[in-house]
């Protein structure tokens, strides 16, 4: 019943379509009826475009590479998913760039270097991309996963100017929420950016989705969105383990009306965390503040 209700909430009508994955040596594609995510494996970056029009939504978002020399990004696996957000498919990429450990294959014929994992999930009836992270440990070494950057670099909307930009933080109780002008912002949990591109209202929402062990940080630097996760101790990942964290991120580049985009994000967070808030559709007013602050007659 929960899945059926979630599907009804997330349905976007004409945009709903099966999720497809294409994969060859140097590139991979993950797409649904809303967006298409194209991965440049050799360049270690990806781009997102509108599936219907081909309009660029995000270009050249880079995978954080600690040691570029000898680094390699490959498709690790793809799989079907069915959860509270609906049915879809997940593409998991593996990035090997852990310094000297990537040269440790000489230890034995079975030794493998560690690799960082990045997951990307699209659903049939939802426009948002869900990003995740993890670790593929070698058979001789356990490690702690303490932080990850899943989104960084690149440009929004083909690099076009965003007029009258406004941001709203969603700091999950860590701070007050405020609308601020400009293209630079940082917040725990999530951010929303809205503005006009070629005279058309566009809204982007990015932030935490699944929550288990890691704190999430959303950033906007000179108009470039970023997402990262951190844990002061780190999650211990044993040797020979293929580990994806339960913590995930949400990225919706398709919004127009900011209220609709935020409502869609809120419903996704509710479903992903199996939350049951007391939802109502009427405003709440404080009698004292109305009489003392509003200065109404």
mmCIF file of C-alpha atoms in Angstrom:
data_model
loop_
_atom_site.group_PDB
_atom_site.id
_atom_site.type_symbol
_atom_site.label_atom_id
_atom_site.label_comp_id
_atom_site.label_asym_id
_atom_site.label_seq_id
_atom_site.Cartn_x
_atom_site.Cartn_y
_atom_site.Cartn_z
ATOM 1 C CA UNK A 1 0.000 0.000 0.000
ATOM 2 C CA UNK A 2 2.831 2.425 0.868
ATOM 3 C CA UNK A 3 4.498 1.859 -2.497
ATOM 4 C CA UNK A 4 1.263 2.451 -4.384
ATOM 5 C CA UNK A 5 0.619 5.664 -2.467
ATOM 6 C CA UNK A 6 4.157 6.882 -3.115
ATOM 7 C CA UNK A 7 3.832 6.173 -6.820
ATOM 8 C CA UNK A 8 0.663 8.192 -6.952
ATOM 9 C CA UNK A 9 2.336 11.110 -5.193
ATOM 10 C CA UNK A 10 5.417 11.071 -7.410
ATOM 11 C CA UNK A 11 3.691 10.520 -10.735
ATOM 12 C CA UNK A 12 4.542 13.278 -13.174
ATOM 13 C CA UNK A 13 2.210 12.173 -15.963
ATOM 14 C CA UNK A 14 3.736 12.360 -19.423
ATOM 15 C CA UNK A 15 7.322 12.186 -18.165
ATOM 16 C CA UNK A 16 6.929 8.692 -16.728
ATOM 17 C CA UNK A 17 8.914 6.099 -18.700
ATOM 18 C CA UNK A 18 11.030 2.998 -18.069
ATOM 19 C CA UNK A 19 14.586 3.647 -16.952
ATOM 20 C CA UNK A 20 17.248 2.601 -19.449
ATOM 21 C CA UNK A 21 20.989 2.064 -19.099
ATOM 22 C CA UNK A 22 23.575 2.063 -21.882
ATOM 23 C CA UNK A 23 27.177 1.138 -21.290
ATOM 24 C CA UNK A 24 30.322 0.821 -23.372
ATOM 25 C CA UNK A 25 34.033 1.249 -22.746
ATOM 26 C CA UNK A 26 34.299 5.022 -22.305
ATOM 27 C CA UNK A 27 30.736 6.158 -21.653
ATOM 28 C CA UNK A 28 27.515 5.192 -19.922
ATOM 29 C CA UNK A 29 23.976 6.571 -19.953
ATOM 30 C CA UNK A 30 21.223 6.416 -17.328
ATOM 31 C CA UNK A 31 17.908 7.904 -18.464
ATOM 32 C CA UNK A 32 14.172 8.025 -17.832
ATOM 33 C CA UNK A 33 11.355 10.129 -19.276
ATOM 34 C CA UNK A 34 12.520 13.213 -17.388
ATOM 35 C CA UNK A 35 16.313 13.413 -17.503
ATOM 36 C CA UNK A 36 19.279 11.746 -19.153
ATOM 37 C CA UNK A 37 22.556 11.330 -17.243
ATOM 38 C CA UNK A 38 25.596 10.837 -19.469
ATOM 39 C CA UNK A 39 28.874 9.666 -17.943
ATOM 40 C CA UNK A 40 32.270 10.362 -19.498
ATOM 41 C CA UNK A 41 34.259 7.576 -17.863
ATOM 42 C CA UNK A 42 37.607 8.604 -19.337
ATOM 43 C CA UNK A 43 37.108 12.241 -18.307
ATOM 44 C CA UNK A 44 35.645 11.273 -14.910
ATOM 45 C CA UNK A 45 32.651 13.594 -15.212
ATOM 46 C CA UNK A 46 28.946 13.496 -16.025
ATOM 47 C CA UNK A 47 26.221 15.712 -17.453
ATOM 48 C CA UNK A 48 22.438 15.830 -17.072
ATOM 49 C CA UNK A 49 20.013 16.919 -19.790
ATOM 50 C CA UNK A 50 16.258 17.111 -20.276
ATOM 51 C CA UNK A 51 15.157 13.828 -21.871
ATOM 52 C CA UNK A 52 12.484 15.477 -23.978
ATOM 53 C CA UNK A 53 14.258 18.558 -25.301
ATOM 54 C CA UNK A 54 17.932 17.725 -24.822
ATOM 55 C CA UNK A 55 18.393 21.006 -22.939
ATOM 56 C CA UNK A 56 21.499 20.886 -20.719
ATOM 57 C CA UNK A 57 20.611 21.026 -17.025
ATOM 58 C CA UNK A 58 24.049 20.304 -15.540
ATOM 59 C CA UNK A 59 27.318 20.021 -17.462
ATOM 60 C CA UNK A 60 30.709 18.561 -16.507
ATOM 61 C CA UNK A 61 30.073 17.700 -12.889
ATOM 62 C CA UNK A 62 33.319 16.038 -11.863
ATOM 63 C CA UNK A 63 34.123 13.019 -9.725
ATOM 64 C CA UNK A 64 36.474 14.059 -6.947
ATOM 65 C CA UNK A 65 39.805 12.411 -7.756
ATOM 66 C CA UNK A 66 42.458 12.421 -5.034
ATOM 67 C CA UNK A 67 45.335 11.227 -7.254
ATOM 68 C CA UNK A 68 44.533 11.765 -10.939
ATOM 69 C CA UNK A 69 47.612 9.897 -12.168
ATOM 70 C CA UNK A 70 46.499 6.356 -12.903
ATOM 71 C CA UNK A 71 42.930 6.963 -11.715
ATOM 72 C CA UNK A 72 40.271 4.881 -13.436
ATOM 73 C CA UNK A 73 36.476 5.221 -13.466
ATOM 74 C CA UNK A 74 34.519 2.144 -14.541
ATOM 75 C CA UNK A 75 30.992 0.761 -14.438
ATOM 76 C CA UNK A 76 30.873 -1.568 -11.444
ATOM 77 C CA UNK A 77 27.326 -2.881 -11.856
ATOM 78 C CA UNK A 78 23.756 -1.927 -12.683
ATOM 79 C CA UNK A 79 20.638 -3.192 -10.954
ATOM 80 C CA UNK A 80 16.904 -2.780 -10.716
ATOM 81 C CA UNK A 81 15.445 -1.060 -7.649
ATOM 82 C CA UNK A 82 11.969 -1.022 -6.145
ATOM 83 C CA UNK A 83 11.462 0.976 -2.973
ATOM 84 C CA UNK A 84 9.241 3.650 -1.454
ATOM 85 C CA UNK A 85 10.023 6.015 -4.334
ATOM 86 C CA UNK A 86 8.937 3.521 -6.961
ATOM 87 C CA UNK A 87 10.591 1.315 -9.550
ATOM 88 C CA UNK A 88 13.804 2.250 -11.279
ATOM 89 C CA UNK A 89 17.394 1.306 -12.027
ATOM 90 C CA UNK A 90 20.705 2.050 -10.372
ATOM 91 C CA UNK A 91 24.107 2.443 -11.986
ATOM 92 C CA UNK A 92 27.136 2.008 -9.716
ATOM 93 C CA UNK A 93 30.524 3.360 -10.796
ATOM 94 C CA UNK A 94 33.881 2.500 -9.218
ATOM 95 C CA UNK A 95 36.755 4.986 -8.996
ATOM 96 C CA UNK A 96 40.238 3.713 -8.227
ATOM 97 C CA UNK A 97 42.508 6.528 -7.026
ATOM 98 C CA UNK A 98 43.612 5.628 -3.504
ATOM 99 C CA UNK A 99 47.279 6.491 -3.797
ATOM 100 C CA UNK A 100 49.787 3.710 -3.233
ATOM 101 C CA UNK A 101 47.036 1.189 -2.512
ATOM 102 C CA UNK A 102 46.105 1.055 -6.175
ATOM 103 C CA UNK A 103 49.585 -0.378 -6.860
ATOM 104 C CA UNK A 104 49.260 -3.106 -4.222
ATOM 105 C CA UNK A 105 48.331 -5.864 -6.672
ATOM 106 C CA UNK A 106 51.907 -7.158 -6.408
ATOM 107 C CA UNK A 107 51.150 -8.458 -2.884
ATOM 108 C CA UNK A 108 49.517 -11.555 -4.322
ATOM 109 C CA UNK A 109 47.722 -12.711 -7.419
ATOM 110 C CA UNK A 110 44.403 -12.070 -5.676
ATOM 111 C CA UNK A 111 45.134 -8.645 -4.211
ATOM 112 C CA UNK A 112 42.977 -5.776 -5.477
ATOM 113 C CA UNK A 113 43.241 -2.053 -4.740
ATOM 114 C CA UNK A 114 40.340 -0.305 -2.955
ATOM 115 C CA UNK A 115 37.874 1.713 -4.994
ATOM 116 C CA UNK A 116 35.307 4.356 -4.124
ATOM 117 C CA UNK A 117 31.765 3.658 -5.280
ATOM 118 C CA UNK A 118 29.262 6.201 -6.608
ATOM 119 C CA UNK A 119 25.662 5.191 -7.261
ATOM 120 C CA UNK A 120 23.093 6.935 -9.454
ATOM 121 C CA UNK A 121 19.418 5.965 -9.385
ATOM 122 C CA UNK A 122 16.532 7.096 -11.566
ATOM 123 C CA UNK A 123 12.892 6.134 -11.101
ATOM 124 C CA UNK A 124 10.218 5.615 -13.712
ATOM 125 C CA UNK A 125 7.868 8.244 -12.300
ATOM 126 C CA UNK A 126 10.114 10.783 -10.595
ATOM 127 C CA UNK A 127 12.372 13.483 -12.117
ATOM 128 C CA UNK A 128 15.019 13.528 -9.372
ATOM 129 C CA UNK A 129 18.367 11.770 -9.542
ATOM 130 C CA UNK A 130 19.329 9.921 -6.347
ATOM 131 C CA UNK A 131 23.059 9.805 -5.628
ATOM 132 C CA UNK A 132 24.854 7.478 -3.241
ATOM 133 C CA UNK A 133 28.374 6.490 -2.255
ATOM 134 C CA UNK A 134 30.331 3.590 -0.848
ATOM 135 C CA UNK A 135 33.571 1.654 -0.805
ATOM 136 C CA UNK A 136 34.887 -1.495 -2.449
ATOM 137 C CA UNK A 137 37.592 -2.775 -0.125
ATOM 138 C CA UNK A 138 40.458 -5.108 -1.074
ATOM 139 C CA UNK A 139 40.911 -8.591 0.357
ATOM 140 C CA UNK A 140 43.814 -7.516 2.567
ATOM 141 C CA UNK A 141 42.634 -4.259 4.147
ATOM 142 C CA UNK A 142 39.642 -2.925 6.092
ATOM 143 C CA UNK A 143 38.983 0.818 5.910
ATOM 144 C CA UNK A 144 36.810 3.548 7.398
ATOM 145 C CA UNK A 145 34.553 5.526 5.102
ATOM 146 C CA UNK A 146 34.425 8.989 6.684
ATOM 147 C CA UNK A 147 33.462 11.345 3.867
ATOM 148 C CA UNK A 148 32.362 11.512 0.261
ATOM 149 C CA UNK A 149 31.670 14.167 -2.358
ATOM 150 C CA UNK A 150 28.955 13.081 -4.769
ATOM 151 C CA UNK A 151 28.408 16.340 -6.648
ATOM 152 C CA UNK A 152 30.888 19.075 -7.521
ATOM 153 C CA UNK A 153 32.011 21.281 -10.358
ATOM 154 C CA UNK A 154 30.214 21.918 -13.605
ATOM 155 C CA UNK A 155 27.639 24.493 -14.649
ATOM 156 C CA UNK A 156 23.857 24.780 -14.544
ATOM 157 C CA UNK A 157 21.635 25.288 -17.598
ATOM 158 C CA UNK A 158 24.417 25.307 -20.138
ATOM 159 C CA UNK A 159 26.250 28.118 -18.372
ATOM 160 C CA UNK A 160 23.467 30.617 -19.049
ATOM 161 C CA UNK A 161 23.001 33.523 -16.665
ATOM 162 C CA UNK A 162 20.566 32.989 -13.798
ATOM 163 C CA UNK A 163 18.720 36.254 -13.227
ATOM 164 C CA UNK A 164 17.470 37.302 -9.787
ATOM 165 C CA UNK A 165 18.786 34.168 -8.036
ATOM 166 C CA UNK A 166 17.369 33.303 -4.623
ATOM 167 C CA UNK A 167 18.370 30.452 -2.327
ATOM 168 C CA UNK A 168 16.568 28.822 0.587
ATOM 169 C CA UNK A 169 18.389 26.623 3.066
ATOM 170 C CA UNK A 170 16.818 23.508 4.541
ATOM 171 C CA UNK A 171 19.080 22.931 7.515
ATOM 172 C CA UNK A 172 16.965 20.276 9.266
ATOM 173 C CA UNK A 173 16.754 22.254 12.507
ATOM 174 C CA UNK A 174 20.467 23.139 12.690
ATOM 175 C CA UNK A 175 19.736 26.762 11.767
ATOM 176 C CA UNK A 176 16.883 29.041 10.809
ATOM 177 C CA UNK A 177 15.670 29.021 7.226
ATOM 178 C CA UNK A 178 16.169 32.206 5.216
ATOM 179 C CA UNK A 179 15.782 33.304 1.620
ATOM 180 C CA UNK A 180 19.030 34.933 0.448
ATOM 181 C CA UNK A 181 19.953 36.603 -2.827
ATOM 182 C CA UNK A 182 22.940 35.426 -4.825
ATOM 183 C CA UNK A 183 24.688 32.313 -6.103
ATOM 184 C CA UNK A 184 26.813 31.451 -3.056
ATOM 185 C CA UNK A 185 25.405 29.508 -0.118
ATOM 186 C CA UNK A 186 26.173 26.569 2.149
ATOM 187 C CA UNK A 187 23.795 24.650 4.371
ATOM 188 C CA UNK A 188 23.486 21.480 6.343
ATOM 189 C CA UNK A 189 21.008 19.094 4.717
ATOM 190 C CA UNK A 190 19.700 20.895 1.614
ATOM 191 C CA UNK A 191 19.440 23.965 -0.596
ATOM 192 C CA UNK A 192 17.007 25.336 -3.136
ATOM 193 C CA UNK A 193 17.974 27.737 -5.928
ATOM 194 C CA UNK A 194 15.393 29.571 -7.994
ATOM 195 C CA UNK A 195 15.831 32.227 -10.663
ATOM 196 C CA UNK A 196 15.087 33.029 -14.274
ATOM 197 C CA UNK A 197 16.980 31.608 -17.239
ATOM 198 C CA UNK A 198 16.105 33.226 -20.571
ATOM 199 C CA UNK A 199 13.086 34.718 -18.829
ATOM 200 C CA UNK A 200 11.785 31.356 -17.601
ATOM 201 C CA UNK A 201 11.521 30.417 -13.921
ATOM 202 C CA UNK A 202 13.861 27.529 -13.050
ATOM 203 C CA UNK A 203 14.292 25.826 -9.680
ATOM 204 C CA UNK A 204 16.908 23.350 -8.466
ATOM 205 C CA UNK A 205 16.641 21.377 -5.218
ATOM 206 C CA UNK A 206 19.514 19.290 -3.856
ATOM 207 C CA UNK A 207 20.227 17.746 -0.472
ATOM 208 C CA UNK A 208 19.917 14.777 1.849
ATOM 209 C CA UNK A 209 17.486 11.964 1.088
ATOM 210 C CA UNK A 210 18.236 8.731 2.963
ATOM 211 C CA UNK A 211 19.726 9.343 6.404
ATOM 212 C CA UNK A 212 21.630 6.823 8.518
ATOM 213 C CA UNK A 213 25.175 7.659 9.634
ATOM 214 C CA UNK A 214 26.487 10.688 7.735
ATOM 215 C CA UNK A 215 25.878 14.416 8.031
ATOM 216 C CA UNK A 216 25.028 16.023 4.693
ATOM 217 C CA UNK A 217 26.173 19.396 3.370
ATOM 218 C CA UNK A 218 24.748 21.197 0.339
ATOM 219 C CA UNK A 219 26.725 24.031 -1.227
ATOM 220 C CA UNK A 220 26.421 26.586 -4.004
ATOM 221 C CA UNK A 221 29.704 28.177 -5.096
ATOM 222 C CA UNK A 222 29.482 30.778 -7.865
ATOM 223 C CA UNK A 223 26.367 29.030 -9.118
ATOM 224 C CA UNK A 224 27.856 25.521 -8.967
ATOM 225 C CA UNK A 225 25.940 23.044 -6.752
ATOM 226 C CA UNK A 226 27.753 20.599 -4.495
ATOM 227 C CA UNK A 227 26.869 17.702 -2.207
ATOM 228 C CA UNK A 228 29.039 16.011 0.406
ATOM 229 C CA UNK A 229 28.706 13.667 3.361
ATOM 230 C CA UNK A 230 30.902 13.370 6.422
ATOM 231 C CA UNK A 231 31.203 11.380 9.629
ATOM 232 C CA UNK A 232 33.861 12.245 12.259
ATOM 233 C CA UNK A 233 34.577 8.585 13.035
ATOM 234 C CA UNK A 234 33.691 6.901 9.771
ATOM 235 C CA UNK A 235 31.916 3.653 9.016
ATOM 236 C CA UNK A 236 34.179 0.609 9.277
ATOM 237 C CA UNK A 237 34.116 -1.415 6.069
ATOM 238 C CA UNK A 238 35.675 -4.869 6.366
ATOM 239 C CA UNK A 239 37.998 -6.297 3.756
ATOM 240 C CA UNK A 240 36.500 -7.802 0.592
ATOM 241 C CA UNK A 241 33.263 -5.869 1.011
ATOM 242 C CA UNK A 242 31.100 -4.166 -1.601
ATOM 243 C CA UNK A 243 29.564 -1.448 0.582
ATOM 244 C CA UNK A 244 26.997 1.190 -0.371
ATOM 245 C CA UNK A 245 25.954 3.530 2.437
ATOM 246 C CA UNK A 246 22.268 3.801 3.288
ATOM 247 C CA UNK A 247 22.766 7.584 3.166
ATOM 248 C CA UNK A 248 21.733 9.103 -0.165
ATOM 249 C CA UNK A 249 21.296 12.481 -1.862
ATOM 250 C CA UNK A 250 18.525 14.037 -3.951
ATOM 251 C CA UNK A 251 19.048 16.236 -7.029
ATOM 252 C CA UNK A 252 16.104 17.688 -8.952
ATOM 253 C CA UNK A 253 17.038 19.996 -11.835
ATOM 254 C CA UNK A 254 13.617 20.043 -13.499
ATOM 255 C CA UNK A 255 11.678 22.403 -11.243
ATOM 256 C CA UNK A 256 9.780 25.497 -12.288
ATOM 257 C CA UNK A 257 7.636 26.712 -9.409
ATOM 258 C CA UNK A 258 9.816 26.639 -6.252
ATOM 259 C CA UNK A 259 6.931 25.599 -4.009
ATOM 260 C CA UNK A 260 6.114 22.603 -6.184
ATOM 261 C CA UNK A 261 9.783 21.606 -6.345
ATOM 262 C CA UNK A 262 10.152 21.776 -2.557
ATOM 263 C CA UNK A 263 6.911 19.854 -2.041
ATOM 264 C CA UNK A 264 8.202 17.120 -4.330
ATOM 265 C CA UNK A 265 11.443 16.970 -2.341
ATOM 266 C CA UNK A 266 9.581 16.837 0.969
ATOM 267 C CA UNK A 267 7.444 13.925 -0.205
ATOM 268 C CA UNK A 268 10.547 12.085 -1.402
ATOM 269 C CA UNK A 269 12.274 12.548 1.976
ATOM 270 C CA UNK A 270 9.134 11.348 3.737
ATOM 271 C CA UNK A 271 8.960 8.208 1.614
ATOM 272 C CA UNK A 272 12.690 7.419 1.707
ATOM 273 C CA UNK A 273 12.825 7.632 5.513
ATOM 274 C CA UNK A 274 9.457 5.925 6.101
ATOM 275 C CA UNK A 275 8.305 8.988 8.019
ATOM 276 C CA UNK A 276 4.682 9.724 8.926
ATOM 277 C CA UNK A 277 4.404 13.434 9.727
ATOM 278 C CA UNK A 278 1.045 14.972 10.573
ATOM 279 C CA UNK A 279 0.376 16.613 7.219
ATOM 280 C CA UNK A 280 -2.189 19.379 6.830
ATOM 281 C CA UNK A 281 -3.007 21.828 4.064
ATOM 282 C CA UNK A 282 -3.858 24.983 6.005
ATOM 283 C CA UNK A 283 -1.605 27.701 7.448
ATOM 284 C CA UNK A 284 -0.807 27.929 11.146
ATOM 285 C CA UNK A 285 -0.816 31.392 12.730
ATOM 286 C CA UNK A 286 0.377 32.410 16.166
ATOM 287 C CA UNK A 287 -2.181 34.716 17.748
ATOM 288 C CA UNK A 288 0.439 36.584 19.767
ATOM 289 C CA UNK A 289 2.694 37.264 16.768
ATOM 290 C CA UNK A 290 -0.246 38.367 14.631
ATOM 291 C CA UNK A 291 -1.326 40.876 17.271
ATOM 292 C CA UNK A 292 2.150 42.131 18.256
ATOM 293 C CA UNK A 293 4.336 41.819 15.166
ATOM 294 C CA UNK A 294 2.120 42.054 12.100
ATOM 295 C CA UNK A 295 1.012 45.622 12.954
ATOM 296 C CA UNK A 296 -2.405 44.914 11.511
ATOM 297 C CA UNK A 297 -5.172 47.376 12.484
#
